[in-house]
CSV table of C-alpha atoms in Angstrom, one decimal:
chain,number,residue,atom,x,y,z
A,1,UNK,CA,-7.2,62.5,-32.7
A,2,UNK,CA,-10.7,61.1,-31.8
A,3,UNK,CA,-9.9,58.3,-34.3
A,4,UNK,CA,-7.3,57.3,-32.6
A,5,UNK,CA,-8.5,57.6,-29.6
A,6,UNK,CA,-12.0,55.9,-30.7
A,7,UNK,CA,-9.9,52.8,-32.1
A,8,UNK,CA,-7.7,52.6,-28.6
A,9,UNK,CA,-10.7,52.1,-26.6
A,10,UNK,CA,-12.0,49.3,-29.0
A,11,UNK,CA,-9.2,48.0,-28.7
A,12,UNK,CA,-9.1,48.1,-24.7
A,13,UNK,CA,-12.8,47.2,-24.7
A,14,UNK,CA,-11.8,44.0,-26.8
A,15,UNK,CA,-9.2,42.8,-24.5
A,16,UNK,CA,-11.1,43.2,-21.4
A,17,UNK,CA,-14.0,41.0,-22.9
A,18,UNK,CA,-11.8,38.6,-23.9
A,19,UNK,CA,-10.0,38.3,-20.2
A,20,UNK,CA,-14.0,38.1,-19.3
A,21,UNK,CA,-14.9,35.0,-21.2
A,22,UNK,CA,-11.7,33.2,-20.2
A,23,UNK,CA,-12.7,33.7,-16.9
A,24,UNK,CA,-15.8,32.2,-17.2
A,25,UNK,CA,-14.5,28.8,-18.5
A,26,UNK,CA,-14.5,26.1,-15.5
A,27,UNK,CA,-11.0,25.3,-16.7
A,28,UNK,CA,-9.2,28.1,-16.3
A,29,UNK,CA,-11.4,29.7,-13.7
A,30,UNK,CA,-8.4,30.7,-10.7
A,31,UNK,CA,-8.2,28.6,-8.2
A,32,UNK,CA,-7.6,29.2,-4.5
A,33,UNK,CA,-4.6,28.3,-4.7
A,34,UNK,CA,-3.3,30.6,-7.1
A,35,UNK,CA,-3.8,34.0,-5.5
A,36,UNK,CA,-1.9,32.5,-2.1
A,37,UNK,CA,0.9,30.9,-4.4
A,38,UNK,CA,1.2,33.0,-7.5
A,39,UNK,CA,4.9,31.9,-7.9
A,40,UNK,CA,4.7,28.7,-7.2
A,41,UNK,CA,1.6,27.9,-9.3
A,42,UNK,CA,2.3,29.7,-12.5
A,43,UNK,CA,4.7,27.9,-14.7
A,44,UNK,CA,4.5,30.2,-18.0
A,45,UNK,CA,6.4,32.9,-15.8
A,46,UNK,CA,8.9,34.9,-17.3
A,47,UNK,CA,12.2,33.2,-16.3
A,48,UNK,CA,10.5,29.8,-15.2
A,49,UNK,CA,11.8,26.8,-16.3
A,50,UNK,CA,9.2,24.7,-18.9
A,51,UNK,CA,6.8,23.2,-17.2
A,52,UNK,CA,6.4,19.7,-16.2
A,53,UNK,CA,3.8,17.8,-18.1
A,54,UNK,CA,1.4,17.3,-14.7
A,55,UNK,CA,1.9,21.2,-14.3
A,56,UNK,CA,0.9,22.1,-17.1
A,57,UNK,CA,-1.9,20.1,-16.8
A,58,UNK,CA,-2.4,21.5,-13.5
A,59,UNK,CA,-2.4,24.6,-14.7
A,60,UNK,CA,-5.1,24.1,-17.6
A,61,UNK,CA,-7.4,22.5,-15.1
A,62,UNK,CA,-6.8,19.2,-16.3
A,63,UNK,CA,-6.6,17.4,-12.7
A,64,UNK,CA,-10.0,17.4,-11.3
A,65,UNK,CA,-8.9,18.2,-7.7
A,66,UNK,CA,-7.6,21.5,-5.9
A,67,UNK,CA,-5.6,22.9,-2.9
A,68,UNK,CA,-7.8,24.5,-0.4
A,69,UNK,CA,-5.9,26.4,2.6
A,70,UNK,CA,-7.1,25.6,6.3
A,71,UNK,CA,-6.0,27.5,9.4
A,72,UNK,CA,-5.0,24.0,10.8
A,73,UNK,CA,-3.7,22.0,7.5
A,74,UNK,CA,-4.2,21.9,3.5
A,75,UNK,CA,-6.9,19.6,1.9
A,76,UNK,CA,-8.2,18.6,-1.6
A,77,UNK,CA,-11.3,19.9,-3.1
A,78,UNK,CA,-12.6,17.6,-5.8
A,79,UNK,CA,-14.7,19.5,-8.5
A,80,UNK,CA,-16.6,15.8,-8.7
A,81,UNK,CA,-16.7,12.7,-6.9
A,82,UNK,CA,-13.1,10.8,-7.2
A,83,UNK,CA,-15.4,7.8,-7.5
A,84,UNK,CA,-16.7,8.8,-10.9
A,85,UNK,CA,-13.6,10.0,-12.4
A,86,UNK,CA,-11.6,8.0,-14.8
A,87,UNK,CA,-8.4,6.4,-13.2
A,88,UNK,CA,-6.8,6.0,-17.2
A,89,UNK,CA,-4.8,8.7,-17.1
A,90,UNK,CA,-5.6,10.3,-13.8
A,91,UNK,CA,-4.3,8.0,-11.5
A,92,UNK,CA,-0.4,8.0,-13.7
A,93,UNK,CA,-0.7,11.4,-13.8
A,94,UNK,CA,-1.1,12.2,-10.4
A,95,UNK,CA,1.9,9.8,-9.8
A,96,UNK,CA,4.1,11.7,-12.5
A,97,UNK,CA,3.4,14.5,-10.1
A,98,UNK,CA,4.8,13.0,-7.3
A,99,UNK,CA,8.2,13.9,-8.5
A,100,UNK,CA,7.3,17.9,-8.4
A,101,UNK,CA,9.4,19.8,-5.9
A,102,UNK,CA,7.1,23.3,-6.1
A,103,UNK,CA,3.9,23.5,-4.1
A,104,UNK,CA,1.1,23.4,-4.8
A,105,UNK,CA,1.8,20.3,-6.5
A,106,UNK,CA,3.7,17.9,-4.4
A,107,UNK,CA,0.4,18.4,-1.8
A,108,UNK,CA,-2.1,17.5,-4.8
A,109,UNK,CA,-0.4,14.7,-6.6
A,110,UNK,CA,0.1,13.1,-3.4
A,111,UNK,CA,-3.3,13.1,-1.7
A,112,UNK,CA,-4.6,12.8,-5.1
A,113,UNK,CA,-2.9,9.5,-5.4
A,114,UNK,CA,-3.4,8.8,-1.5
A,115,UNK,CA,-7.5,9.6,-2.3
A,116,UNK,CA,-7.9,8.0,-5.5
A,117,UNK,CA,-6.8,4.6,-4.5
A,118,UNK,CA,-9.4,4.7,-1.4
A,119,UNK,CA,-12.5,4.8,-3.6
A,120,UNK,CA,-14.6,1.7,-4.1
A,121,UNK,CA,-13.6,-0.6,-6.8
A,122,UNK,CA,-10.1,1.2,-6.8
A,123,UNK,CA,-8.1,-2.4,-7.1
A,124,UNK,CA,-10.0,-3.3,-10.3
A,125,UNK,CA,-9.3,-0.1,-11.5
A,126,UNK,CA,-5.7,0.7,-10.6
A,127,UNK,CA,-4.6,-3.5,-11.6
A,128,UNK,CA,-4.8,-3.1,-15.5
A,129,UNK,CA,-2.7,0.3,-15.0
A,130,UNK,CA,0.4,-1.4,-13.2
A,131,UNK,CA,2.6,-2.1,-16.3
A,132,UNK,CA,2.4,1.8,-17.2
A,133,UNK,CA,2.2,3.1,-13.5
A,134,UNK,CA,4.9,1.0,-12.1
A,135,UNK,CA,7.5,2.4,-14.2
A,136,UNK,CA,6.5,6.3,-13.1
A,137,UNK,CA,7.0,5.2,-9.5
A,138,UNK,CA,10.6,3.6,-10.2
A,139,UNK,CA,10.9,7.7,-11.4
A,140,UNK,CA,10.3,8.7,-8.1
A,141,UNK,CA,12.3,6.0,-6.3
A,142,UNK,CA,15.1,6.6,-8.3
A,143,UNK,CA,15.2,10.8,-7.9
A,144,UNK,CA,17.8,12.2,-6.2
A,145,UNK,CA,15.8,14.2,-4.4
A,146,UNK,CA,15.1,13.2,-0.4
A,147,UNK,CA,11.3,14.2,-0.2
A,148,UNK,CA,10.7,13.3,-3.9
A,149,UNK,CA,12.0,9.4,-3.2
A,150,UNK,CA,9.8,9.8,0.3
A,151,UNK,CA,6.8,10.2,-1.7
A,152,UNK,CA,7.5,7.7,-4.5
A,153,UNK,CA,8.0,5.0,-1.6
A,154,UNK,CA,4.4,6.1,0.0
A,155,UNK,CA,2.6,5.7,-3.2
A,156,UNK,CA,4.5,2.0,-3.6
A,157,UNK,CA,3.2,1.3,0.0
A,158,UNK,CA,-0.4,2.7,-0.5
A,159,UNK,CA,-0.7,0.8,-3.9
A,160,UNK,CA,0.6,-2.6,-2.9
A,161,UNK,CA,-2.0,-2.0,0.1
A,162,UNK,CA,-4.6,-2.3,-2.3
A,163,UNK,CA,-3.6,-4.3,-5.0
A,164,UNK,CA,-1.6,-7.1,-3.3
A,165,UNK,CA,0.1,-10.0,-5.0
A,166,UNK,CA,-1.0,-8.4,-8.5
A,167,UNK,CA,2.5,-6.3,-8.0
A,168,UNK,CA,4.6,-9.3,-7.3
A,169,UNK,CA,5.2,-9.6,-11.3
A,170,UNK,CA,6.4,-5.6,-11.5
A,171,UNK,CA,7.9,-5.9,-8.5
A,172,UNK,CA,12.1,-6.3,-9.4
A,173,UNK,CA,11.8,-3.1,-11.4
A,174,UNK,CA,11.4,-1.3,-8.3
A,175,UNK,CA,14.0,-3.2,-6.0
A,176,UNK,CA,17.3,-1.7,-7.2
A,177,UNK,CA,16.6,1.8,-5.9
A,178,UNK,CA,15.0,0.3,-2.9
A,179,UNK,CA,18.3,-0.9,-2.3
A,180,UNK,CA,20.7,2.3,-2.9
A,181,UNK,CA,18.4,3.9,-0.3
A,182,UNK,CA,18.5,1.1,2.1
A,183,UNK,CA,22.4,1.5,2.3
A,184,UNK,CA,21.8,5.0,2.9
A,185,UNK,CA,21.6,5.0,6.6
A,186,UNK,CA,18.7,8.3,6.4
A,187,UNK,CA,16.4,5.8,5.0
A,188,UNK,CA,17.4,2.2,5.9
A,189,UNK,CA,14.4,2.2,8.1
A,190,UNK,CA,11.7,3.9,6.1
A,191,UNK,CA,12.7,1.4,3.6
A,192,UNK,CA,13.1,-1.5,5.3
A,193,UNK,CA,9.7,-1.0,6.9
A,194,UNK,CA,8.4,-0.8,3.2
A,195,UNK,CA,9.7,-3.9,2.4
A,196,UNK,CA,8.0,-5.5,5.3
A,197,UNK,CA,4.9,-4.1,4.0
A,198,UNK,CA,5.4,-4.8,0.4
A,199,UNK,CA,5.7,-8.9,2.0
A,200,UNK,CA,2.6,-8.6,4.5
A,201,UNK,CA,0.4,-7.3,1.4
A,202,UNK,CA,1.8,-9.3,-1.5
A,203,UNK,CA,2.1,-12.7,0.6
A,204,UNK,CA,4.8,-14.9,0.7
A,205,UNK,CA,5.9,-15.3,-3.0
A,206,UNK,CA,7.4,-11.9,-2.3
A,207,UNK,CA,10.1,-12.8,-0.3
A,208,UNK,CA,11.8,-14.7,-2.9
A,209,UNK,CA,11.8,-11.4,-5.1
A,210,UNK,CA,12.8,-9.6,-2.8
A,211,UNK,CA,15.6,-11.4,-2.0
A,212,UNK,CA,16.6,-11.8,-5.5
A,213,UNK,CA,17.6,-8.2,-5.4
A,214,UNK,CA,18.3,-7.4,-1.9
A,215,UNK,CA,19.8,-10.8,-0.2
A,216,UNK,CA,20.0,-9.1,3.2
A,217,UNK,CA,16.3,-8.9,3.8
A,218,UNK,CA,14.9,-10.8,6.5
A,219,UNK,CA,11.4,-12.0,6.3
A,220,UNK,CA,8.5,-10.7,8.4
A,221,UNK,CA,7.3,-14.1,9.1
């Protein structure tokens, strides 16, 4: 009847104004990303597995930072300048992400990481985060995954980089899975070259941790 054809267009009419004004919300505008990747990037999918805590907050626009597609490589797209955002919880966040095996999120949680630790005033920043952050790293370190563990150990690198001898006291947490990899003949370089670096930036009292955990290890110096 007209009535109930009347009431099914409200009802359709509803609907699409609701899909309008979620569009419009900066959150949940689409990204990029999500038309090129509409697998990858949708964790609520029918027959997906729940979704991690950084992609969900990937997916509610809660990382300030975006995939954009090049013809030559990917980049990030900052909706604001990393300098002004907030590294508490950002900064443990995007190193939760670094053990994500779906794109687009092992790109953004590692240049996010890799960016946000190259801002001005990053050390004094990223410092009082160490007790909390160090622990998310050991995550990735100790993942069985290959390119997950590759990551984690880039993060370590780029953070003692910046921060120095201020990681000497978290430092032993780490060591044990630095050492399964390093008898893992894959990675006994990458690693090994890590260590070096892990000395060169947090100076000589490193050595001895080091050591206390992985006896083999030769100084740099």
């Amino acid at each position: 009847s007209n009535v109930l054809r009347m009431s099914s267009g409200i009802k359709i009419k509803t609907k699409t104004a609701a899909r309008k004004s979620k569009t419009c919300s900066p959150q949940s505008q689409a990204k990029p990303s999500d038309k090129l990747n509409p697998k990858t990037i949708d964790p609520f999918g029918p027959y997906s597995q729940p979704p991690t805590a950084f992609a969900a907050t990937y997916a509610r626009g809660g990382i300030p930072c975006r995939l954009v597609h090049g013809s030559v490589k990917h980049k990030l797209q900052w909706d604001c300048l990393p300098e002004t955002v907030p590294f508490d919880p950002l900064l443990i966040t995007l190193a939760e992400g670094l053990r994500e095996t779906k794109h687009p999120y092992t790109f953004v949680s590692k240049e996010g990481f890799k960016e946000l630790l190259l801002v001005e005033g990053a050390a004094e920043k990223a410092i009082p985060l160490l007790p909390r952050l160090v622990p998310v790293l050991k995550a990735s370190l100790a993942h069985a995954d290959d390119e997950v563990f590759g990551r984690g150990l880039d993060a370590l690198v780029q953070l003692s980089a910046l921060v120095g001898p201020s990681l000497n006291d978290h430092l032993k947490l780490l060591l044990t899975n630095l050492l399964k990899r390093l008898m893992d003949k894959k990675f006994r370089e990458k690693v090994t070259v890590a260590l070096q670096k892990l000395e060169q930036y947090g100076g000589k009292g490193t050595v001895a941790i080091i050591k206390s955990k992985i006896p083999t290890y030769s100084s740099v110096y």
